[in-house]
PDB file of C-alpha atoms in Angstrom:
ATOM      1  CA  MET K 491     115.656 137.053  98.752  1.00  0.00           C
ATOM      2  CA  SER K 492     115.762 132.613  99.711  1.00  0.00           C
ATOM      3  CA  ARG K 493     113.926 129.795  98.427  1.00  0.00           C
ATOM      4  CA  PRO K 494     110.043 129.286 100.162  1.00  0.00           C
ATOM      5  CA  ILE K 495     111.043 126.293 102.568  1.00  0.00           C
ATOM      6  CA  LEU K 496     108.020 124.224 102.266  1.00  0.00           C
ATOM      7  CA  TYR K 497     108.418 121.281 104.991  1.00  0.00           C
ATOM      8  CA  SER K 498     106.540 118.221 103.539  1.00  0.00           C
ATOM      9  CA  THR K 499     106.630 114.476 102.899  1.00  0.00           C
ATOM     10  CA  HIS K 500     106.055 112.361 100.241  1.00  0.00           C
ATOM     11  CA  ILE K 501     103.390 109.906 101.153  1.00  0.00           C
ATOM     12  CA  SER K 502     101.147 113.951 101.909  1.00  0.00           C
ATOM     13  CA  PRO K 503      98.054 114.769  99.304  1.00  0.00           C
ATOM     14  CA  PRO K 504      98.445 118.273 100.214  1.00  0.00           C
ATOM     15  CA  CYS K 505     101.743 118.131 100.159  1.00  0.00           C
ATOM     16  CA  ARG K 506     101.875 117.127  96.361  1.00  0.00           C
ATOM     17  CA  ALA K 507      99.080 119.651  95.752  1.00  0.00           C
ATOM     18  CA  VAL K 508     101.832 122.782  96.529  1.00  0.00           C
ATOM     19  CA  LEU K 509     104.665 120.898  95.206  1.00  0.00           C
ATOM     20  CA  LEU K 510     102.394 120.237  91.088  1.00  0.00           C
ATOM     21  CA  THR K 511     101.701 124.038  91.789  1.00  0.00           C
ATOM     22  CA  ALA K 512     105.212 125.007  92.299  1.00  0.00           C
ATOM     23  CA  GLU K 513     106.185 123.515  89.839  1.00  0.00           C
ATOM     24  CA  ALA K 514     103.139 125.050  87.260  1.00  0.00           C
ATOM     25  CA  ILE K 515     104.509 128.435  88.320  1.00  0.00           C
ATOM     26  CA  GLY K 516     107.898 128.439  88.110  1.00  0.00           C
ATOM     27  CA  LEU K 517     109.079 128.709  91.284  1.00  0.00           C
ATOM     28  CA  LYS K 518     112.026 126.363  93.604  1.00  0.00           C
ATOM     29  CA  LEU K 519     111.196 125.536  96.835  1.00  0.00           C
ATOM     30  CA  GLU K 520     113.526 124.128  98.982  1.00  0.00           C
ATOM     31  CA  ILE K 521     111.864 120.834 100.837  1.00  0.00           C
ATOM     32  CA  ARG K 522     112.393 120.120 104.230  1.00  0.00           C
ATOM     33  CA  GLU K 523     110.914 115.998 104.652  1.00  0.00           C
ATOM     34  CA  ILE K 524     109.246 116.131 107.494  1.00  0.00           C
ATOM     35  CA  ASN K 525     109.313 112.423 108.896  1.00  0.00           C
ATOM     36  CA  LEU K 526     105.415 111.249 109.881  1.00  0.00           C
ATOM     37  CA  ASP K 527     106.387 107.884 111.197  1.00  0.00           C
ATOM     38  CA  ALA K 528     109.041 109.609 113.046  1.00  0.00           C
ATOM     39  CA  ARG K 529     106.339 111.760 114.466  1.00  0.00           C
ATOM     40  CA  GLU K 530     109.360 114.762 112.930  1.00  0.00           C
ATOM     41  CA  GLN K 531     105.787 117.098 112.834  1.00  0.00           C
ATOM     42  CA  PHE K 532     105.474 116.977 117.343  1.00  0.00           C
ATOM     43  CA  ASN K 533     108.748 117.814 117.799  1.00  0.00           C
ATOM     44  CA  GLU K 534     109.122 121.565 119.835  1.00  0.00           C
ATOM     45  CA  PRO K 535     111.344 123.619 116.433  1.00  0.00           C
ATOM     46  CA  PHE K 536     108.351 122.348 114.052  1.00  0.00           C
ATOM     47  CA  LYS K 537     105.518 122.788 116.518  1.00  0.00           C
ATOM     48  CA  LYS K 538     107.470 126.409 116.941  1.00  0.00           C
ATOM     49  CA  ILE K 539     106.889 127.016 113.451  1.00  0.00           C
ATOM     50  CA  ASN K 540     103.435 124.731 112.943  1.00  0.00           C
ATOM     51  CA  PRO K 541     101.478 125.117 116.364  1.00  0.00           C
ATOM     52  CA  GLN K 542      98.945 123.081 114.792  1.00  0.00           C
ATOM     53  CA  HIS K 543     101.736 120.923 113.361  1.00  0.00           C
ATOM     54  CA  THR K 544     100.888 119.651 110.190  1.00  0.00           C
ATOM     55  CA  VAL K 545     102.442 119.624 106.658  1.00  0.00           C
ATOM     56  CA  PRO K 546     102.649 121.058 104.558  1.00  0.00           C
ATOM     57  CA  THR K 547     103.913 124.120 105.847  1.00  0.00           C
ATOM     58  CA  LEU K 548     105.566 127.053 104.321  1.00  0.00           C
ATOM     59  CA  ASP K 549     107.986 129.579 105.615  1.00  0.00           C
ATOM     60  CA  ASP K 550     108.393 132.366 102.591  1.00  0.00           C
ATOM     61  CA  ASN K 551     110.863 134.809 104.364  1.00  0.00           C
ATOM     62  CA  GLY K 552     109.415 134.124 108.051  1.00  0.00           C
ATOM     63  CA  ASP K 553     105.724 134.599 107.105  1.00  0.00           C
ATOM     64  CA  ILE K 554     104.164 130.852 107.939  1.00  0.00           C
ATOM     65  CA  ILE K 555     101.572 129.721 106.608  1.00  0.00           C
ATOM     66  CA  TRP K 556     100.245 125.849 106.058  1.00  0.00           C
ATOM     67  CA  ASP K 557      97.021 123.803 105.107  1.00  0.00           C
ATOM     68  CA  SER K 558      97.655 123.405 101.367  1.00  0.00           C
ATOM     69  CA  HIS K 559      94.965 125.055  99.818  1.00  0.00           C
ATOM     70  CA  ALA K 560      95.794 127.869 101.728  1.00  0.00           C
ATOM     71  CA  ILE K 561      99.627 127.376 100.290  1.00  0.00           C
ATOM     72  CA  ILE K 562      98.714 126.932  96.232  1.00  0.00           C
ATOM     73  CA  CYS K 563      96.598 130.477  96.355  1.00  0.00           C
ATOM     74  CA  TYR K 564      99.535 132.645  98.200  1.00  0.00           C
ATOM     75  CA  LEU K 565     102.053 130.971  96.077  1.00  0.00           C
ATOM     76  CA  THR K 566     100.263 131.657  93.225  1.00  0.00           C
ATOM     77  CA  GLY K 567      98.868 134.682  93.818  1.00  0.00           C
ATOM     78  CA  LYS K 568     102.803 136.098  94.700  1.00  0.00           C
ATOM     79  CA  TYR K 569     104.735 134.144  92.187  1.00  0.00           C
ATOM     80  CA  GLY K 570     102.489 133.980  89.332  1.00  0.00           C
ATOM     81  CA  LYS K 571     102.443 135.069  86.492  1.00  0.00           C
ATOM     82  CA  ASN K 572      99.474 135.364  85.696  1.00  0.00           C
ATOM     83  CA  ASP K 573      95.606 134.323  87.194  1.00  0.00           C
ATOM     84  CA  SER K 574      94.770 131.702  85.306  1.00  0.00           C
ATOM     85  CA  LEU K 575      95.634 129.070  87.847  1.00  0.00           C
ATOM     86  CA  TYR K 576      93.730 131.381  91.034  1.00  0.00           C
ATOM     87  CA  PRO K 577      91.141 133.921  88.181  1.00  0.00           C
ATOM     88  CA  LYS K 578      90.457 137.131  90.187  1.00  0.00           C
ATOM     89  CA  ASP K 579      87.425 137.198  88.314  1.00  0.00           C
ATOM     90  CA  LEU K 580      84.685 136.822  91.550  1.00  0.00           C
ATOM     91  CA  LYS K 581      82.697 134.313  89.648  1.00  0.00           C
ATOM     92  CA  LYS K 582      85.604 132.100  88.599  1.00  0.00           C
ATOM     93  CA  ARG K 583      87.738 132.167  92.008  1.00  0.00           C
ATOM     94  CA  ALA K 584      83.935 130.838  93.166  1.00  0.00           C
ATOM     95  CA  ILE K 585      84.038 127.965  91.666  1.00  0.00           C
ATOM     96  CA  VAL K 586      88.073 127.354  91.923  1.00  0.00           C
ATOM     97  CA  ASP K 587      87.323 128.096  95.812  1.00  0.00           C
ATOM     98  CA  GLN K 588      83.856 125.860  95.621  1.00  0.00           C
ATOM     99  CA  ARG K 589      86.175 122.638  94.139  1.00  0.00           C
ATOM    100  CA  LEU K 590      88.984 123.324  96.598  1.00  0.00           C
ATOM    101  CA  HIS K 591      86.385 122.801  99.793  1.00  0.00           C
ATOM    102  CA  PHE K 592      85.200 119.887  98.109  1.00  0.00           C
ATOM    103  CA  ASP K 593      88.685 118.601  97.911  1.00  0.00           C
ATOM    104  CA  SER K 594      89.125 119.420 101.679  1.00  0.00           C
ATOM    105  CA  GLY K 595      86.151 118.308 103.492  1.00  0.00           C
ATOM    106  CA  ILE K 596      84.803 115.568 101.087  1.00  0.00           C
ATOM    107  CA  LEU K 597      87.572 113.440  99.180  1.00  0.00           C
ATOM    108  CA  PHE K 598      90.292 114.206 101.440  1.00  0.00           C
ATOM    109  CA  ALA K 599      88.154 113.648 103.999  1.00  0.00           C
ATOM    110  CA  LEU K 600      87.235 110.241 102.156  1.00  0.00           C
ATOM    111  CA  LEU K 601      90.829 109.520 101.975  1.00  0.00           C
ATOM    112  CA  ARG K 602      91.548 109.712 105.243  1.00  0.00           C
ATOM    113  CA  GLY K 603      88.477 107.794 106.627  1.00  0.00           C
ATOM    114  CA  ILE K 604      89.709 105.227 104.556  1.00  0.00           C
ATOM    115  CA  ALA K 605      94.129 105.574 104.635  1.00  0.00           C
ATOM    116  CA  LYS K 606      94.229 105.576 108.841  1.00  0.00           C
ATOM    117  CA  PRO K 607      92.399 102.666 110.155  1.00  0.00           C
ATOM    118  CA  ILE K 608      95.111 100.690 107.240  1.00  0.00           C
ATOM    119  CA  LEU K 609      97.934 102.840 108.043  1.00  0.00           C
ATOM    120  CA  ARG K 610      97.528 103.484 111.908  1.00  0.00           C
ATOM    121  CA  ASP K 611      95.540 100.276 112.831  1.00  0.00           C
ATOM    122  CA  GLY K 612      96.445  97.400 110.404  1.00  0.00           C
ATOM    123  CA  VAL K 613      93.433  97.190 108.772  1.00  0.00           C
ATOM    124  CA  THR K 614      92.768  95.676 105.107  1.00  0.00           C
ATOM    125  CA  SER K 615      90.567  96.688 103.538  1.00  0.00           C
ATOM    126  CA  VAL K 616      87.748  99.321 102.380  1.00  0.00           C
ATOM    127  CA  PRO K 617      84.044  99.024 104.591  1.00  0.00           C
ATOM    128  CA  GLU K 618      81.626  99.035 101.571  1.00  0.00           C
ATOM    129  CA  GLU K 619      80.111 101.995 103.443  1.00  0.00           C
ATOM    130  CA  LYS K 620      83.064 104.102 102.507  1.00  0.00           C
ATOM    131  CA  ARG K 621      83.514 102.829  98.991  1.00  0.00           C
ATOM    132  CA  LYS K 622      79.770 103.870  98.227  1.00  0.00           C
ATOM    133  CA  LEU K 623      80.858 107.295  99.529  1.00  0.00           C
ATOM    134  CA  VAL K 624      84.049 107.598  97.220  1.00  0.00           C
ATOM    135  CA  LEU K 625      81.961 106.306  94.211  1.00  0.00           C
ATOM    136  CA  GLU K 626      79.477 109.391  95.141  1.00  0.00           C
ATOM    137  CA  ALA K 627      82.597 111.749  94.950  1.00  0.00           C
ATOM    138  CA  TYR K 628      82.975 110.988  91.950  1.00  0.00           C
ATOM    139  CA  GLU K 629      79.772 110.896  90.532  1.00  0.00           C
ATOM    140  CA  PHE K 630      80.090 114.729  91.650  1.00  0.00           C
ATOM    141  CA  MET K 631      83.423 115.166  89.740  1.00  0.00           C
ATOM    142  CA  ASN K 632      81.794 113.697  87.188  1.00  0.00           C
ATOM    143  CA  LYS K 633      78.798 116.958  87.172  1.00  0.00           C
ATOM    144  CA  PHE K 634      81.425 118.870  87.782  1.00  0.00           C
ATOM    145  CA  LEU K 635      83.659 118.039  84.814  1.00  0.00           C
ATOM    146  CA  ASN K 636      79.824 118.196  82.987  1.00  0.00           C
ATOM    147  CA  ASN K 637      81.145 119.234  79.024  1.00  0.00           C
ATOM    148  CA  LYS K 638      83.511 121.026  81.346  1.00  0.00           C
ATOM    149  CA  LYS K 639      87.228 120.750  80.858  1.00  0.00           C
ATOM    150  CA  TRP K 640      88.378 120.814  84.403  1.00  0.00           C
ATOM    151  CA  LEU K 641      86.713 121.026  87.023  1.00  0.00           C
ATOM    152  CA  ALA K 642      86.124 124.921  87.553  1.00  0.00           C
ATOM    153  CA  GLY K 643      85.482 125.308  84.104  1.00  0.00           C
ATOM    154  CA  GLU K 644      87.374 125.643  81.020  1.00  0.00           C
ATOM    155  CA  SER K 645      90.779 126.285  81.877  1.00  0.00           C
ATOM    156  CA  PHE K 646      93.421 124.398  84.678  1.00  0.00           C
ATOM    157  CA  THR K 647      93.091 125.883  87.849  1.00  0.00           C
ATOM    158  CA  LEU K 648      94.339 125.007  91.442  1.00  0.00           C
ATOM    159  CA  ALA K 649      90.890 123.076  91.789  1.00  0.00           C
ATOM    160  CA  ASP K 650      92.573 120.710  89.527  1.00  0.00           C
ATOM    161  CA  ILE K 651      95.971 120.103  90.602  1.00  0.00           C
ATOM    162  CA  SER K 652      94.895 119.815  94.641  1.00  0.00           C
ATOM    163  CA  CYS K 653      91.495 117.481  93.158  1.00  0.00           C
ATOM    164  CA  VAL K 654      94.162 115.625  91.996  1.00  0.00           C
ATOM    165  CA  SER K 655      96.475 115.334  94.451  1.00  0.00           C
ATOM    166  CA  THR K 656      93.869 114.200  96.284  1.00  0.00           C
ATOM    167  CA  LEU K 657      92.127 111.275  93.578  1.00  0.00           C
ATOM    168  CA  SER K 658      95.660 109.952  92.919  1.00  0.00           C
ATOM    169  CA  SER K 659      95.926 108.590  96.899  1.00  0.00           C
ATOM    170  CA  LEU K 660      92.150 107.629  96.897  1.00  0.00           C
ATOM    171  CA  ASP K 661      92.024 106.045  93.818  1.00  0.00           C
TER     172      ASP K 661
END
């Protein structure tokens, strides 16, 4: 059985979340770097794998999955030694899922809205309105952490991996 292949780029927080998850579960991945600056994600061979042309994209022996949250849940379910990162208990899992949606719907959306004008359009500062939204998101995270060690409760989960990957670029 060959290693799962991860199409990735070093600059992407979602790609980092997949790499951190693989490390946490002891899974070795074959990494295939996709150069977004060279627009390699739009090359036909990659678009055949992922018509949405996004990274990260996972190829696990022909099973193709994209979106970091889908990938990390899949990898943890298939290769994880236990359910500590993604609990089977539905109430605990729902909280992890909520935090994952917070990451994609709030944190990463903010990061994208800030980074895209800087990287693509040469903007050199972050508008005050966007700064306020970031601070508001941080306030929500502080509420998630209220009297808890981790974002989704008392144990380290995929929610922590995913959110910290985004925060490391947002900060």
